Amino acid sequence: MNFANLTVKAKLAAGFGVVAAMVVVASALSLTSLNDANDCFGNYVNGINARADLAAQVRTAEDRRAIAARNLVLVTSASDIEPERAAVTQAHSDAA
């Protein structure tokens, strides 16, 4: 059986079959690629980005602790000492 000897109907069916097969292959490749990209993004969110967020939180807590300690040293009235001491203690526990 030669391709030139096929009817027009058979040639069209074969052509559409080839196109359909190419669409299925392209869809499978795109789904695989999308899955790989999703895995990479998940690794970023749960890995590097999570550590960066944690480091930023620790730095903010340390800054709050330093500011509260400075304010405790600069307090002049006795009534302001206890709230500043509580702020220092809270900031220290957040930084630890």
GROMACS .gro file of N, CA and C in nm:
model
  288
    1MET      N    1   0.084  -0.117   0.000
    1MET     CA    2   0.000   0.000   0.000
    1MET      C    3   0.089   0.123   0.000
    2ASN      N    4   0.068   0.209  -0.096
    2ASN     CA    5   0.147   0.330  -0.115
    2ASN      C    6   0.062   0.450  -0.073
    3PHE      N    7   0.128   0.552  -0.015
    3PHE     CA    8   0.054   0.671   0.030
    3PHE      C    9  -0.013   0.742  -0.087
    4ALA      N   10   0.048   0.739  -0.201
    4ALA     CA   11  -0.009   0.805  -0.319
    4ALA      C   12  -0.134   0.734  -0.368
    5ASN      N   13  -0.148   0.608  -0.336
    5ASN     CA   14  -0.264   0.532  -0.381
    5ASN      C   15  -0.384   0.543  -0.288
    6LEU      N   16  -0.368   0.611  -0.172
    6LEU     CA   17  -0.478   0.623  -0.077
    6LEU      C   18  -0.581   0.722  -0.127
    7THR      N   19  -0.701   0.707  -0.078
    7THR     CA   20  -0.807   0.801  -0.114
    7THR      C   21  -0.788   0.931  -0.038
    8VAL      N   22  -0.857   1.034  -0.081
    8VAL     CA   23  -0.848   1.163  -0.014
    8VAL      C   24  -0.896   1.151   0.130
    9LYS      N   25  -1.001   1.074   0.149
    9LYS     CA   26  -1.055   1.053   0.284
    9LYS      C   27  -0.950   0.989   0.375
   10ALA      N   28  -0.879   0.891   0.326
   10ALA     CA   29  -0.776   0.823   0.405
   10ALA      C   30  -0.658   0.916   0.432
   11LYS      N   31  -0.621   0.997   0.331
   11LYS     CA   32  -0.511   1.092   0.351
   11LYS      C   33  -0.548   1.196   0.457
   12LEU      N   34  -0.671   1.248   0.453
   12LEU     CA   35  -0.716   1.346   0.553
   12LEU      C   36  -0.721   1.284   0.693
   13ALA      N   37  -0.771   1.162   0.700
   13ALA     CA   38  -0.776   1.093   0.829
   13ALA      C   39  -0.636   1.073   0.885
   14ALA      N   40  -0.542   1.034   0.800
   14ALA     CA   41  -0.404   1.016   0.845
   14ALA      C   42  -0.344   1.149   0.888
   15GLY      N   43  -0.369   1.255   0.814
   15GLY     CA   44  -0.317   1.387   0.849
   15GLY      C   45  -0.372   1.436   0.982
   16PHE      N   46  -0.504   1.422   1.000
   16PHE     CA   47  -0.563   1.464   1.127
   16PHE      C   48  -0.515   1.375   1.242
   17GLY      N   49  -0.492   1.250   1.214
   17GLY     CA   50  -0.437   1.161   1.317
   17GLY      C   51  -0.299   1.204   1.361
   18VAL      N   52  -0.216   1.243   1.264
   18VAL     CA   53  -0.081   1.290   1.297
   18VAL      C   54  -0.087   1.419   1.377
   19VAL      N   55  -0.176   1.510   1.336
   19VAL     CA   56  -0.191   1.637   1.410
   19VAL      C   57  -0.240   1.611   1.551
   20ALA      N   58  -0.337   1.520   1.565
   20ALA     CA   59  -0.388   1.487   1.698
   20ALA      C   60  -0.279   1.426   1.786
   21ALA      N   61  -0.196   1.342   1.728
   21ALA     CA   62  -0.085   1.282   1.803
   21ALA      C   63   0.015   1.389   1.847
   22MET      N   64   0.043   1.486   1.759
   22MET     CA   65   0.135   1.594   1.796
   22MET      C   66   0.077   1.679   1.908
   23VAL      N   67  -0.054   1.702   1.906
   23VAL     CA   68  -0.117   1.779   2.013
   23VAL      C   69  -0.107   1.705   2.145
   24VAL      N   70  -0.127   1.575   2.144
   24VAL     CA   71  -0.117   1.495   2.267
   24VAL      C   72   0.026   1.499   2.320
   25VAL      N   73   0.124   1.487   2.233
   25VAL     CA   74   0.265   1.492   2.276
   25VAL      C   75   0.298   1.630   2.333
   26ALA      N   76   0.254   1.736   2.266
   26ALA     CA   77   0.281   1.872   2.315
   26ALA      C   78   0.213   1.895   2.449
   27SER      N   79   0.093   1.843   2.467
   27SER     CA   80   0.023   1.858   2.595
   27SER      C   81   0.096   1.784   2.706
   28ALA      N   82   0.142   1.665   2.677
   28ALA     CA   83   0.216   1.589   2.778
   28ALA      C   84   0.345   1.659   2.817
   29LEU      N   85   0.417   1.712   2.718
   29LEU     CA   86   0.541   1.785   2.748
   29LEU      C   87   0.513   1.911   2.829
   30SER      N   88   0.406   1.982   2.797
   30SER     CA   89   0.375   2.105   2.871
   30SER      C   90   0.333   2.073   3.014
   31LEU      N   91   0.258   1.964   3.034
   31LEU     CA   92   0.221   1.926   3.171
   31LEU      C   93   0.344   1.887   3.253
   32THR      N   94   0.437   1.818   3.191
   32THR     CA   95   0.561   1.782   3.260
   32THR      C   96   0.641   1.907   3.297
   33SER      N   97   0.649   1.998   3.203
   33SER     CA   98   0.722   2.123   3.229
   33SER      C   99   0.654   2.205   3.338
   34LEU      N  100   0.523   2.210   3.337
   34LEU     CA  101   0.449   2.283   3.440
   34LEU      C  102   0.470   2.220   3.577
   35ASN      N  103   0.472   2.089   3.583
   35ASN     CA  104   0.497   2.021   3.709
   35ASN      C  105   0.637   2.051   3.761
   36ASP      N  106   0.736   2.053   3.673
   36ASP     CA  107   0.873   2.087   3.714
   36ASP      C  108   0.881   2.230   3.766
   37ALA      N  109   0.814   2.323   3.697
   37ALA     CA  110   0.815   2.463   3.741
   37ALA      C  111   0.746   2.477   3.876
   38ASN      N  112   0.639   2.404   3.897
   38ASN     CA  113   0.568   2.409   4.025
   38ASN      C  114   0.657   2.354   4.137
   39ASP      N  115   0.730   2.248   4.111
   39ASP     CA  116   0.822   2.194   4.211
   39ASP      C  117   0.932   2.294   4.246
   40CYS      N  118   0.986   2.361   4.145
   40CYS     CA  119   1.091   2.461   4.170
   40CYS      C  120   1.036   2.577   4.254
   41PHE      N  121   0.916   2.621   4.222
   41PHE     CA  122   0.856   2.730   4.298
   41PHE      C  123   0.828   2.687   4.442
   42GLY      N  124   0.780   2.565   4.459
   42GLY     CA  125   0.756   2.514   4.594
   42GLY      C  126   0.885   2.507   4.674
   43ASN      N  127   0.994   2.464   4.611
   43ASN     CA  128   1.122   2.460   4.680
   43ASN      C  129   1.168   2.600   4.719
   44TYR      N  130   1.142   2.698   4.634
   44TYR     CA  131   1.179   2.837   4.666
   44TYR      C  132   1.099   2.888   4.784
   45VAL      N  133   0.968   2.867   4.780
   45VAL     CA  134   0.880   2.919   4.886
   45VAL      C  135   0.912   2.853   5.019
   46ASN      N  136   0.934   2.723   5.019
   46ASN     CA  137   0.957   2.650   5.143
   46ASN      C  138   1.103   2.647   5.184
   47GLY      N  139   1.192   2.690   5.099
   47GLY     CA  140   1.334   2.683   5.129
   47GLY      C  141   1.396   2.820   5.150
   48ILE      N  142   1.446   2.877   5.044
   48ILE     CA  143   1.522   3.002   5.050
   48ILE      C  144   1.436   3.116   5.103
   49ASN      N  145   1.315   3.129   5.051
   49ASN     CA  146   1.229   3.240   5.092
   49ASN      C  147   1.187   3.227   5.238
   50ALA      N  148   1.161   3.107   5.285
   50ALA     CA  149   1.123   3.087   5.425
   50ALA      C  150   1.239   3.126   5.517
   51ARG      N  151   1.361   3.088   5.479
   51ARG     CA  152   1.477   3.127   5.561
   51ARG      C  153   1.498   3.277   5.560
   52ALA      N  154   1.476   3.342   5.446
   52ALA     CA  155   1.492   3.487   5.438
   52ALA      C  156   1.388   3.557   5.524
   53ASP      N  157   1.264   3.509   5.523
   53ASP     CA  158   1.161   3.568   5.607
   53ASP      C  159   1.193   3.551   5.755
   54LEU      N  160   1.243   3.434   5.792
   54LEU     CA  161   1.280   3.411   5.931
   54LEU      C  162   1.395   3.502   5.973
   55ALA      N  163   1.493   3.521   5.887
   55ALA     CA  164   1.605   3.610   5.918
   55ALA      C  165   1.557   3.754   5.934
   56ALA      N  166   1.462   3.796   5.852
   56ALA     CA  167   1.408   3.932   5.864
   56ALA      C  168   1.332   3.948   5.995
   57GLN      N  169   1.259   3.846   6.036
   57GLN     CA  170   1.186   3.853   6.163
   57GLN      C  171   1.282   3.862   6.281
   58VAL      N  172   1.390   3.785   6.276
   58VAL     CA  173   1.488   3.789   6.384
   58VAL      C  174   1.556   3.925   6.389
   59ARG      N  175   1.588   3.980   6.274
   59ARG     CA  176   1.652   4.112   6.272
   59ARG      C  177   1.558   4.219   6.327
   60THR      N  178   1.432   4.213   6.291
   60THR     CA  179   1.335   4.310   6.343
   60THR      C  180   1.322   4.297   6.495
   61ALA      N  181   1.319   4.175   6.545
   61ALA     CA  182   1.310   4.154   6.690
   61ALA      C  183   1.435   4.207   6.760
   62GLU      N  184   1.552   4.187   6.700
   62GLU     CA  185   1.675   4.240   6.759
   62GLU      C  186   1.676   4.392   6.759
   63ASP      N  187   1.626   4.452   6.653
   63ASP     CA  188   1.617   4.598   6.649
   63ASP      C  189   1.523   4.649   6.758
   64ARG      N  190   1.408   4.581   6.772
   64ARG     CA  191   1.314   4.622   6.878
   64ARG      C  192   1.377   4.607   7.016
   65ARG      N  193   1.456   4.502   7.035
   65ARG     CA  194   1.521   4.480   7.164
   65ARG      C  195   1.623   4.589   7.191
   66ALA      N  196   1.701   4.628   7.091
   66ALA     CA  197   1.801   4.734   7.109
   66ALA      C  198   1.734   4.868   7.138
   67ILE      N  199   1.625   4.897   7.069
   67ILE     CA  200   1.555   5.024   7.093
   67ILE      C  201   1.494   5.025   7.232
   68ALA      N  202   1.435   4.913   7.274
   68ALA     CA  203   1.375   4.907   7.407
   68ALA      C  204   1.482   4.919   7.516
   69ALA      N  205   1.598   4.858   7.496
   69ALA     CA  206   1.706   4.870   7.595
   69ALA      C  207   1.757   5.014   7.602
   70ARG      N  208   1.769   5.080   7.487
   70ARG     CA  209   1.810   5.220   7.486
   70ARG      C  210   1.709   5.306   7.560
   71ASN      N  211   1.580   5.282   7.533
   71ASN     CA  212   1.477   5.361   7.601
   71ASN      C  213   1.477   5.336   7.751
   72LEU      N  214   1.508   5.213   7.794
   72LEU     CA  215   1.514   5.183   7.936
   72LEU      C  216   1.626   5.260   8.003
   73VAL      N  217   1.736   5.276   7.935
   73VAL     CA  218   1.849   5.350   7.992
   73VAL      C  219   1.818   5.499   7.998
   74LEU      N  220   1.744   5.551   7.901
   74LEU     CA  221   1.716   5.694   7.894
   74LEU      C  222   1.597   5.740   7.978
   75VAL      N  223   1.524   5.645   8.037
   75VAL     CA  224   1.406   5.682   8.116
   75VAL      C  225   1.449   5.760   8.239
   76THR      N  226   1.375   5.868   8.266
   76THR     CA  227   1.410   5.952   8.381
   76THR      C  228   1.314   5.936   8.497
   77SER      N  229   1.187   5.906   8.471
   77SER     CA  230   1.092   5.894   8.581
   77SER      C  231   1.075   5.748   8.621
   78ALA      N  232   1.047   5.728   8.748
   78ALA     CA  233   1.034   5.592   8.802
   78ALA      C  234   0.910   5.522   8.748
   79SER      N  235   0.807   5.596   8.711
   79SER     CA  236   0.684   5.534   8.662
   79SER      C  237   0.700   5.478   8.521
   80ASP      N  238   0.799   5.524   8.448
   80ASP     CA  239   0.821   5.476   8.312
   80ASP      C  240   0.915   5.356   8.304
   81ILE      N  241   0.978   5.321   8.415
   81ILE     CA  242   1.077   5.212   8.413
   81ILE      C  243   1.011   5.077   8.387
   82GLU      N  244   0.901   5.049   8.455
   82GLU     CA  245   0.838   4.916   8.442
   82GLU      C  246   0.784   4.889   8.302
   83PRO      N  247   0.715   4.983   8.236
   83PRO     CA  248   0.672   4.954   8.097
   83PRO      C  249   0.790   4.931   8.002
   84GLU      N  250   0.897   5.007   8.023
   84GLU     CA  251   1.015   4.989   7.937
   84GLU      C  252   1.083   4.855   7.965
   85ARG      N  253   1.087   4.815   8.091
   85ARG     CA  254   1.144   4.684   8.126
   85ARG      C  255   1.061   4.572   8.064
   86ALA      N  256   0.929   4.586   8.065
   86ALA     CA  257   0.843   4.486   8.002
   86ALA      C  258   0.867   4.482   7.851
   87ALA      N  259   0.888   4.597   7.790
   87ALA     CA  260   0.916   4.601   7.646
   87ALA      C  261   1.048   4.533   7.614
   88VAL      N  262   1.150   4.556   7.698
   88VAL     CA  263   1.280   4.491   7.678
   88VAL      C  264   1.266   4.339   7.692
   89THR      N  265   1.193   4.295   7.794
   89THR     CA  266   1.175   4.151   7.816
   89THR      C  267   1.100   4.086   7.700
   90GLN      N  268   0.993   4.153   7.654
   90GLN     CA  269   0.916   4.098   7.541
   90GLN      C  270   1.001   4.093   7.414
   91ALA      N  271   1.076   4.198   7.387
   91ALA     CA  272   1.161   4.200   7.266
   91ALA      C  273   1.271   4.095   7.275
   92HIS      N  274   1.323   4.075   7.396
   92HIS     CA  275   1.427   3.973   7.413
   92HIS      C  276   1.371   3.832   7.389
   93SER      N  277   1.251   3.807   7.438
   93SER     CA  278   1.192   3.674   7.416
   93SER      C  279   1.156   3.653   7.268
   94ASP      N  280   1.118   3.761   7.198
   94ASP     CA  281   1.090   3.750   7.056
   94ASP      C  282   1.217   3.723   6.974
   95ALA      N  283   1.329   3.779   7.019
   95ALA     CA  284   1.455   3.762   6.947
   95ALA      C  285   1.519   3.625   6.972
   96ALA      N  286   1.484   3.564   7.080
   96ALA     CA  287   1.546   3.435   7.113
   96ALA      C  288   1.484   3.320   7.039
   0.00000   0.00000   0.00000
